[in-house]
Amino acid sequence: MMYEMKPEYYTGIQEIDQEHKRLFELAQETYDLLNNDLLQDKSEQLIHLVSELIDYTKTHFSHEEAYLESIQYAGLDTHSAQHRKFEDSLMEFDLDSAEGDFVSQNKIAKDLLEFLVGWLVTHILKVDMLYVK
């Protein structure tokens, strides 16, 4: 599995594209860690990567919303509401609750990764592209 910025994900807005690219890189790092069979206890690294993913997503959303405000984008409220809803969903993935249980931690991290990347791709293609046109 490769998580990467594909040509169709580019909005042409440099800052936003760079941040989307970084989100895919973090997703790939998380995926690689999950699939590293030599490492049994991944909990510390997983928790670190997952928090970085969540923090970076929030940072990106605030930059994107500031950009949308600057161009007086009509769909800003709806767009921001989607971001908030997504952030709430991210918070439901609780890695700490599985402390010491590597199988559960891996499962939570895998679910989070699939959810995040699935959402990101759909959001970029269906929602972000609306402000580019």
JSON list of N, CA and C in Angstrom, two decimals, residues 40-98:
[
{"chain": "A", "resi": 40, "resn": "GLN", "atom": "N", "xyz": [7.94, -5.29, 17.94]},
{"chain": "A", "resi": 40, "resn": "GLN", "atom": "CA", "xyz": [6.75, -5.79, 18.62]},
{"chain": "A", "resi": 40, "resn": "GLN", "atom": "C", "xyz": [6.02, -4.67, 19.36]},
{"chain": "A", "resi": 41, "resn": "ASP", "atom": "N", "xyz": [6.76, -3.93, 20.16]},
{"chain": "A", "resi": 41, "resn": "ASP", "atom": "CA", "xyz": [6.12, -2.85, 20.90]},
{"chain": "A", "resi": 41, "resn": "ASP", "atom": "C", "xyz": [6.27, -1.54, 20.13]},
{"chain": "A", "resi": 42, "resn": "LYS", "atom": "N", "xyz": [5.20, -1.19, 19.45]},
{"chain": "A", "resi": 42, "resn": "LYS", "atom": "CA", "xyz": [5.21, 0.03, 18.63]},
{"chain": "A", "resi": 42, "resn": "LYS", "atom": "C", "xyz": [4.46, 1.15, 19.32]},
{"chain": "A", "resi": 43, "resn": "SER", "atom": "N", "xyz": [3.98, 0.86, 20.55]},
{"chain": "A", "resi": 43, "resn": "SER", "atom": "CA", "xyz": [3.02, 1.77, 21.16]},
{"chain": "A", "resi": 43, "resn": "SER", "atom": "C", "xyz": [3.49, 3.21, 21.23]},
{"chain": "A", "resi": 44, "resn": "GLU", "atom": "N", "xyz": [4.74, 3.43, 21.67]},
{"chain": "A", "resi": 44, "resn": "GLU", "atom": "CA", "xyz": [5.21, 4.81, 21.83]},
{"chain": "A", "resi": 44, "resn": "GLU", "atom": "C", "xyz": [5.26, 5.52, 20.48]},
{"chain": "A", "resi": 45, "resn": "GLN", "atom": "N", "xyz": [5.83, 4.85, 19.48]},
{"chain": "A", "resi": 45, "resn": "GLN", "atom": "CA", "xyz": [5.94, 5.45, 18.15]},
{"chain": "A", "resi": 45, "resn": "GLN", "atom": "C", "xyz": [4.56, 5.66, 17.52]},
{"chain": "A", "resi": 46, "resn": "LEU", "atom": "N", "xyz": [3.69, 4.68, 17.73]},
{"chain": "A", "resi": 46, "resn": "LEU", "atom": "CA", "xyz": [2.33, 4.80, 17.18]},
{"chain": "A", "resi": 46, "resn": "LEU", "atom": "C", "xyz": [1.62, 6.01, 17.76]},
{"chain": "A", "resi": 47, "resn": "ILE", "atom": "N", "xyz": [1.67, 6.12, 19.07]},
{"chain": "A", "resi": 47, "resn": "ILE", "atom": "CA", "xyz": [0.99, 7.23, 19.73]},
{"chain": "A", "resi": 47, "resn": "ILE", "atom": "C", "xyz": [1.56, 8.56, 19.24]},
{"chain": "A", "resi": 48, "resn": "HIS", "atom": "N", "xyz": [2.89, 8.60, 19.07]},
{"chain": "A", "resi": 48, "resn": "HIS", "atom": "CA", "xyz": [3.54, 9.81, 18.59]},
{"chain": "A", "resi": 48, "resn": "HIS", "atom": "C", "xyz": [3.08, 10.15, 17.16]},
{"chain": "A", "resi": 49, "resn": "LEU", "atom": "N", "xyz": [3.11, 9.17, 16.28]},
{"chain": "A", "resi": 49, "resn": "LEU", "atom": "CA", "xyz": [2.72, 9.39, 14.88]},
{"chain": "A", "resi": 49, "resn": "LEU", "atom": "C", "xyz": [1.26, 9.77, 14.74]},
{"chain": "A", "resi": 50, "resn": "VAL", "atom": "N", "xyz": [0.41, 9.05, 15.48]},
{"chain": "A", "resi": 50, "resn": "VAL", "atom": "CA", "xyz": [-1.02, 9.33, 15.40]},
{"chain": "A", "resi": 50, "resn": "VAL", "atom": "C", "xyz": [-1.33, 10.73, 15.91]},
{"chain": "A", "resi": 51, "resn": "SER", "atom": "N", "xyz": [-0.66, 11.15, 17.01]},
{"chain": "A", "resi": 51, "resn": "SER", "atom": "CA", "xyz": [-0.90, 12.53, 17.49]},
{"chain": "A", "resi": 51, "resn": "SER", "atom": "C", "xyz": [-0.39, 13.54, 16.49]},
{"chain": "A", "resi": 52, "resn": "GLU", "atom": "N", "xyz": [0.73, 13.22, 15.84]},
{"chain": "A", "resi": 52, "resn": "GLU", "atom": "CA", "xyz": [1.26, 14.14, 14.83]},
{"chain": "A", "resi": 52, "resn": "GLU", "atom": "C", "xyz": [0.28, 14.26, 13.67]},
{"chain": "A", "resi": 53, "resn": "LEU", "atom": "N", "xyz": [-0.28, 13.14, 13.26]},
{"chain": "A", "resi": 53, "resn": "LEU", "atom": "CA", "xyz": [-1.27, 13.14, 12.19]},
{"chain": "A", "resi": 53, "resn": "LEU", "atom": "C", "xyz": [-2.47, 14.02, 12.56]},
{"chain": "A", "resi": 54, "resn": "ILE", "atom": "N", "xyz": [-2.97, 13.82, 13.77]},
{"chain": "A", "resi": 54, "resn": "ILE", "atom": "CA", "xyz": [-4.14, 14.58, 14.22]},
{"chain": "A", "resi": 54, "resn": "ILE", "atom": "C", "xyz": [-3.82, 16.07, 14.33]},
{"chain": "A", "resi": 55, "resn": "ASP", "atom": "N", "xyz": [-2.67, 16.39, 14.94]},
{"chain": "A", "resi": 55, "resn": "ASP", "atom": "CA", "xyz": [-2.27, 17.80, 15.08]},
{"chain": "A", "resi": 55, "resn": "ASP", "atom": "C", "xyz": [-2.07, 18.46, 13.73]},
{"chain": "A", "resi": 56, "resn": "TYR", "atom": "N", "xyz": [-1.42, 17.73, 12.83]},
{"chain": "A", "resi": 56, "resn": "TYR", "atom": "CA", "xyz": [-1.13, 18.31, 11.52]},
{"chain": "A", "resi": 56, "resn": "TYR", "atom": "C", "xyz": [-2.41, 18.52, 10.72]},
{"chain": "A", "resi": 57, "resn": "THR", "atom": "N", "xyz": [-3.34, 17.59, 10.86]},
{"chain": "A", "resi": 57, "resn": "THR", "atom": "CA", "xyz": [-4.64, 17.74, 10.20]},
{"chain": "A", "resi": 57, "resn": "THR", "atom": "C", "xyz": [-5.32, 19.02, 10.67]},
{"chain": "A", "resi": 58, "resn": "LYS", "atom": "N", "xyz": [-5.31, 19.25, 11.98]},
{"chain": "A", "resi": 58, "resn": "LYS", "atom": "CA", "xyz": [-5.94, 20.46, 12.53]},
{"chain": "A", "resi": 58, "resn": "LYS", "atom": "C", "xyz": [-5.24, 21.73, 12.05]},
{"chain": "A", "resi": 59, "resn": "THR", "atom": "N", "xyz": [-3.92, 21.70, 12.03]},
{"chain": "A", "resi": 59, "resn": "THR", "atom": "CA", "xyz": [-3.14, 22.85, 11.55]},
{"chain": "A", "resi": 59, "resn": "THR", "atom": "C", "xyz": [-3.51, 23.14, 10.09]},
{"chain": "A", "resi": 60, "resn": "HIS", "atom": "N", "xyz": [-3.55, 22.07, 9.30]},
{"chain": "A", "resi": 60, "resn": "HIS", "atom": "CA", "xyz": [-3.88, 22.22, 7.89]},
{"chain": "A", "resi": 60, "resn": "HIS", "atom": "C", "xyz": [-5.28, 22.81, 7.72]},
{"chain": "A", "resi": 61, "resn": "PHE", "atom": "N", "xyz": [-6.24, 22.31, 8.49]},
{"chain": "A", "resi": 61, "resn": "PHE", "atom": "CA", "xyz": [-7.60, 22.83, 8.39]},
{"chain": "A", "resi": 61, "resn": "PHE", "atom": "C", "xyz": [-7.64, 24.33, 8.68]},
{"chain": "A", "resi": 62, "resn": "SER", "atom": "N", "xyz": [-6.90, 24.77, 9.70]},
{"chain": "A", "resi": 62, "resn": "SER", "atom": "CA", "xyz": [-6.96, 26.19, 10.05]},
{"chain": "A", "resi": 62, "resn": "SER", "atom": "C", "xyz": [-6.33, 27.03, 8.94]},
{"chain": "A", "resi": 63, "resn": "HIS", "atom": "N", "xyz": [-5.26, 26.53, 8.30]},
{"chain": "A", "resi": 63, "resn": "HIS", "atom": "CA", "xyz": [-4.66, 27.25, 7.17]},
{"chain": "A", "resi": 63, "resn": "HIS", "atom": "C", "xyz": [-5.62, 27.29, 5.99]},
{"chain": "A", "resi": 64, "resn": "GLU", "atom": "N", "xyz": [-6.26, 26.16, 5.73]},
{"chain": "A", "resi": 64, "resn": "GLU", "atom": "CA", "xyz": [-7.17, 26.08, 4.59]},
{"chain": "A", "resi": 64, "resn": "GLU", "atom": "C", "xyz": [-8.36, 27.02, 4.80]},
{"chain": "A", "resi": 65, "resn": "GLU", "atom": "N", "xyz": [-8.88, 27.04, 6.02]},
{"chain": "A", "resi": 65, "resn": "GLU", "atom": "CA", "xyz": [-10.02, 27.92, 6.32]},
{"chain": "A", "resi": 65, "resn": "GLU", "atom": "C", "xyz": [-9.63, 29.40, 6.22]},
{"chain": "A", "resi": 66, "resn": "ALA", "atom": "N", "xyz": [-8.41, 29.72, 6.65]},
{"chain": "A", "resi": 66, "resn": "ALA", "atom": "CA", "xyz": [-7.93, 31.10, 6.53]},
{"chain": "A", "resi": 66, "resn": "ALA", "atom": "C", "xyz": [-7.83, 31.50, 5.06]},
{"chain": "A", "resi": 67, "resn": "TYR", "atom": "N", "xyz": [-7.37, 30.56, 4.24]},
{"chain": "A", "resi": 67, "resn": "TYR", "atom": "CA", "xyz": [-7.28, 30.82, 2.80]},
{"chain": "A", "resi": 67, "resn": "TYR", "atom": "C", "xyz": [-8.68, 31.04, 2.22]},
{"chain": "A", "resi": 68, "resn": "LEU", "atom": "N", "xyz": [-9.61, 30.19, 2.59]},
{"chain": "A", "resi": 68, "resn": "LEU", "atom": "CA", "xyz": [-10.98, 30.30, 2.07]},
{"chain": "A", "resi": 68, "resn": "LEU", "atom": "C", "xyz": [-11.61, 31.62, 2.49]},
{"chain": "A", "resi": 69, "resn": "GLU", "atom": "N", "xyz": [-11.28, 32.06, 3.70]},
{"chain": "A", "resi": 69, "resn": "GLU", "atom": "CA", "xyz": [-11.79, 33.34, 4.18]},
{"chain": "A", "resi": 69, "resn": "GLU", "atom": "C", "xyz": [-11.19, 34.47, 3.33]},
{"chain": "A", "resi": 70, "resn": "SER", "atom": "N", "xyz": [-9.90, 34.35, 3.03]},
{"chain": "A", "resi": 70, "resn": "SER", "atom": "CA", "xyz": [-9.21, 35.40, 2.27]},
{"chain": "A", "resi": 70, "resn": "SER", "atom": "C", "xyz": [-9.76, 35.55, 0.85]},
{"chain": "A", "resi": 71, "resn": "ILE", "atom": "N", "xyz": [-10.29, 34.47, 0.29]},
{"chain": "A", "resi": 71, "resn": "ILE", "atom": "CA", "xyz": [-10.86, 34.57, -1.06]},
{"chain": "A", "resi": 71, "resn": "ILE", "atom": "C", "xyz": [-12.40, 34.74, -0.99]},
{"chain": "A", "resi": 72, "resn": "GLN", "atom": "N", "xyz": [-12.88, 34.95, 0.25]},
{"chain": "A", "resi": 72, "resn": "GLN", "atom": "CA", "xyz": [-14.32, 35.11, 0.50]},
{"chain": "A", "resi": 72, "resn": "GLN", "atom": "C", "xyz": [-15.13, 34.00, -0.15]},
{"chain": "A", "resi": 73, "resn": "TYR", "atom": "N", "xyz": [-14.69, 32.79, 0.15]},
{"chain": "A", "resi": 73, "resn": "TYR", "atom": "CA", "xyz": [-15.33, 31.60, -0.42]},
{"chain": "A", "resi": 73, "resn": "TYR", "atom": "C", "xyz": [-16.73, 31.41, 0.17]},
{"chain": "A", "resi": 74, "resn": "ALA", "atom": "N", "xyz": [-17.71, 31.31, -0.70]},
{"chain": "A", "resi": 74, "resn": "ALA", "atom": "CA", "xyz": [-19.11, 31.23, -0.27]},
{"chain": "A", "resi": 74, "resn": "ALA", "atom": "C", "xyz": [-19.41, 29.97, 0.54]},
{"chain": "A", "resi": 75, "resn": "GLY", "atom": "N", "xyz": [-18.69, 28.90, 0.26]},
{"chain": "A", "resi": 75, "resn": "GLY", "atom": "CA", "xyz": [-18.98, 27.63, 0.93]},
{"chain": "A", "resi": 75, "resn": "GLY", "atom": "C", "xyz": [-18.19, 27.41, 2.20]},
{"chain": "A", "resi": 76, "resn": "LEU", "atom": "N", "xyz": [-17.61, 28.49, 2.75]},
{"chain": "A", "resi": 76, "resn": "LEU", "atom": "CA", "xyz": [-16.71, 28.36, 3.91]},
{"chain": "A", "resi": 76, "resn": "LEU", "atom": "C", "xyz": [-17.36, 27.66, 5.11]},
{"chain": "A", "resi": 77, "resn": "ASP", "atom": "N", "xyz": [-18.58, 28.06, 5.46]},
{"chain": "A", "resi": 77, "resn": "ASP", "atom": "CA", "xyz": [-19.23, 27.50, 6.65]},
{"chain": "A", "resi": 77, "resn": "ASP", "atom": "C", "xyz": [-19.43, 26.00, 6.53]},
{"chain": "A", "resi": 78, "resn": "THR", "atom": "N", "xyz": [-19.91, 25.57, 5.39]},
{"chain": "A", "resi": 78, "resn": "THR", "atom": "CA", "xyz": [-20.14, 24.15, 5.14]},
{"chain": "A", "resi": 78, "resn": "THR", "atom": "C", "xyz": [-18.81, 23.40, 5.17]},
{"chain": "A", "resi": 79, "resn": "HIS", "atom": "N", "xyz": [-17.80, 24.00, 4.55]},
{"chain": "A", "resi": 79, "resn": "HIS", "atom": "CA", "xyz": [-16.48, 23.38, 4.48]},
{"chain": "A", "resi": 79, "resn": "HIS", "atom": "C", "xyz": [-15.89, 23.22, 5.88]},
{"chain": "A", "resi": 80, "resn": "SER", "atom": "N", "xyz": [-15.95, 24.29, 6.67]},
{"chain": "A", "resi": 80, "resn": "SER", "atom": "CA", "xyz": [-15.43, 24.26, 8.04]},
{"chain": "A", "resi": 80, "resn": "SER", "atom": "C", "xyz": [-16.18, 23.25, 8.90]},
{"chain": "A", "resi": 81, "resn": "ALA", "atom": "N", "xyz": [-17.49, 23.17, 8.70]},
{"chain": "A", "resi": 81, "resn": "ALA", "atom": "CA", "xyz": [-18.30, 22.23, 9.47]},
{"chain": "A", "resi": 81, "resn": "ALA", "atom": "C", "xyz": [-17.85, 20.79, 9.20]},
{"chain": "A", "resi": 82, "resn": "GLN", "atom": "N", "xyz": [-17.47, 20.51, 7.96]},
{"chain": "A", "resi": 82, "resn": "GLN", "atom": "CA", "xyz": [-16.96, 19.18, 7.62]},
{"chain": "A", "resi": 82, "resn": "GLN", "atom": "C", "xyz": [-15.64, 18.91, 8.35]},
{"chain": "A", "resi": 83, "resn": "HIS", "atom": "N", "xyz": [-14.81, 19.93, 8.41]},
{"chain": "A", "resi": 83, "resn": "HIS", "atom": "CA", "xyz": [-13.53, 19.79, 9.13]},
{"chain": "A", "resi": 83, "resn": "HIS", "atom": "C", "xyz": [-13.78, 19.48, 10.61]},
{"chain": "A", "resi": 84, "resn": "ARG", "atom": "N", "xyz": [-14.71, 20.24, 11.23]},
{"chain": "A", "resi": 84, "resn": "ARG", "atom": "CA", "xyz": [-14.99, 20.02, 12.66]},
{"chain": "A", "resi": 84, "resn": "ARG", "atom": "C", "xyz": [-15.52, 18.61, 12.91]},
{"chain": "A", "resi": 85, "resn": "LYS", "atom": "N", "xyz": [-16.41, 18.17, 12.04]},
{"chain": "A", "resi": 85, "resn": "LYS", "atom": "CA", "xyz": [-17.01, 16.85, 12.19]},
{"chain": "A", "resi": 85, "resn": "LYS", "atom": "C", "xyz": [-15.92, 15.77, 12.09]},
{"chain": "A", "resi": 86, "resn": "PHE", "atom": "N", "xyz": [-15.01, 15.99, 11.17]},
{"chain": "A", "resi": 86, "resn": "PHE", "atom": "CA", "xyz": [-13.90, 15.04, 10.99]},
{"chain": "A", "resi": 86, "resn": "PHE", "atom": "C", "xyz": [-13.00, 15.02, 12.22]},
{"chain": "A", "resi": 87, "resn": "GLU", "atom": "N", "xyz": [-12.69, 16.20, 12.76]},
{"chain": "A", "resi": 87, "resn": "GLU", "atom": "CA", "xyz": [-11.85, 16.27, 13.96]},
{"chain": "A", "resi": 87, "resn": "GLU", "atom": "C", "xyz": [-12.50, 15.53, 15.13]},
{"chain": "A", "resi": 88, "resn": "ASP", "atom": "N", "xyz": [-13.81, 15.68, 15.26]},
{"chain": "A", "resi": 88, "resn": "ASP", "atom": "CA", "xyz": [-14.54, 14.96, 16.32]},
{"chain": "A", "resi": 88, "resn": "ASP", "atom": "C", "xyz": [-14.41, 13.45, 16.12]},
{"chain": "A", "resi": 89, "resn": "SER", "atom": "N", "xyz": [-14.52, 13.01, 14.88]},
{"chain": "A", "resi": 89, "resn": "SER", "atom": "CA", "xyz": [-14.40, 11.58, 14.60]},
{"chain": "A", "resi": 89, "resn": "SER", "atom": "C", "xyz": [-13.00, 11.08, 14.92]},
{"chain": "A", "resi": 90, "resn": "LEU", "atom": "N", "xyz": [-11.98, 11.88, 14.62]},
{"chain": "A", "resi": 90, "resn": "LEU", "atom": "CA", "xyz": [-10.60, 11.49, 14.91]},
{"chain": "A", "resi": 90, "resn": "LEU", "atom": "C", "xyz": [-10.40, 11.25, 16.40]},
{"chain": "A", "resi": 91, "resn": "MET", "atom": "N", "xyz": [-11.07, 12.07, 17.20]},
{"chain": "A", "resi": 91, "resn": "MET", "atom": "CA", "xyz": [-10.91, 11.99, 18.66]},
{"chain": "A", "resi": 91, "resn": "MET", "atom": "C", "xyz": [-11.48, 10.68, 19.22]},
{"chain": "A", "resi": 92, "resn": "GLU", "atom": "N", "xyz": [-12.31, 10.01, 18.43]},
{"chain": "A", "resi": 92, "resn": "GLU", "atom": "CA", "xyz": [-12.91, 8.76, 18.91]},
{"chain": "A", "resi": 92, "resn": "GLU", "atom": "C", "xyz": [-11.93, 7.59, 18.87]},
{"chain": "A", "resi": 93, "resn": "PHE", "atom": "N", "xyz": [-10.83, 7.76, 18.13]},
{"chain": "A", "resi": 93, "resn": "PHE", "atom": "CA", "xyz": [-9.81, 6.72, 18.08]},
{"chain": "A", "resi": 93, "resn": "PHE", "atom": "C", "xyz": [-8.90, 6.89, 19.29]},
{"chain": "A", "resi": 94, "resn": "ASP", "atom": "N", "xyz": [-9.06, 6.04, 20.27]},
{"chain": "A", "resi": 94, "resn": "ASP", "atom": "CA", "xyz": [-8.34, 6.22, 21.52]},
{"chain": "A", "resi": 94, "resn": "ASP", "atom": "C", "xyz": [-7.25, 5.16, 21.70]},
{"chain": "A", "resi": 95, "resn": "LEU", "atom": "N", "xyz": [-6.03, 5.52, 21.26]},
{"chain": "A", "resi": 95, "resn": "LEU", "atom": "CA", "xyz": [-4.91, 4.59, 21.38]},
{"chain": "A", "resi": 95, "resn": "LEU", "atom": "C", "xyz": [-4.52, 4.33, 22.84]},
{"chain": "A", "resi": 96, "resn": "ASP", "atom": "N", "xyz": [-4.68, 5.35, 23.67]},
{"chain": "A", "resi": 96, "resn": "ASP", "atom": "CA", "xyz": [-4.29, 5.21, 25.07]},
{"chain": "A", "resi": 96, "resn": "ASP", "atom": "C", "xyz": [-5.09, 4.12, 25.78]},
{"chain": "A", "resi": 97, "resn": "SER", "atom": "N", "xyz": [-6.32, 3.94, 25.34]},
{"chain": "A", "resi": 97, "resn": "SER", "atom": "CA", "xyz": [-7.18, 2.95, 25.99]},
{"chain": "A", "resi": 97, "resn": "SER", "atom": "C", "xyz": [-6.64, 1.54, 25.80]},
{"chain": "A", "resi": 98, "resn": "ALA", "atom": "N", "xyz": [-5.80, 1.36, 24.79]},
{"chain": "A", "resi": 98, "resn": "ALA", "atom": "CA", "xyz": [-5.26, 0.03, 24.49]},
{"chain": "A", "resi": 98, "resn": "ALA", "atom": "C", "xyz": [-3.82, -0.12, 24.98]}
]
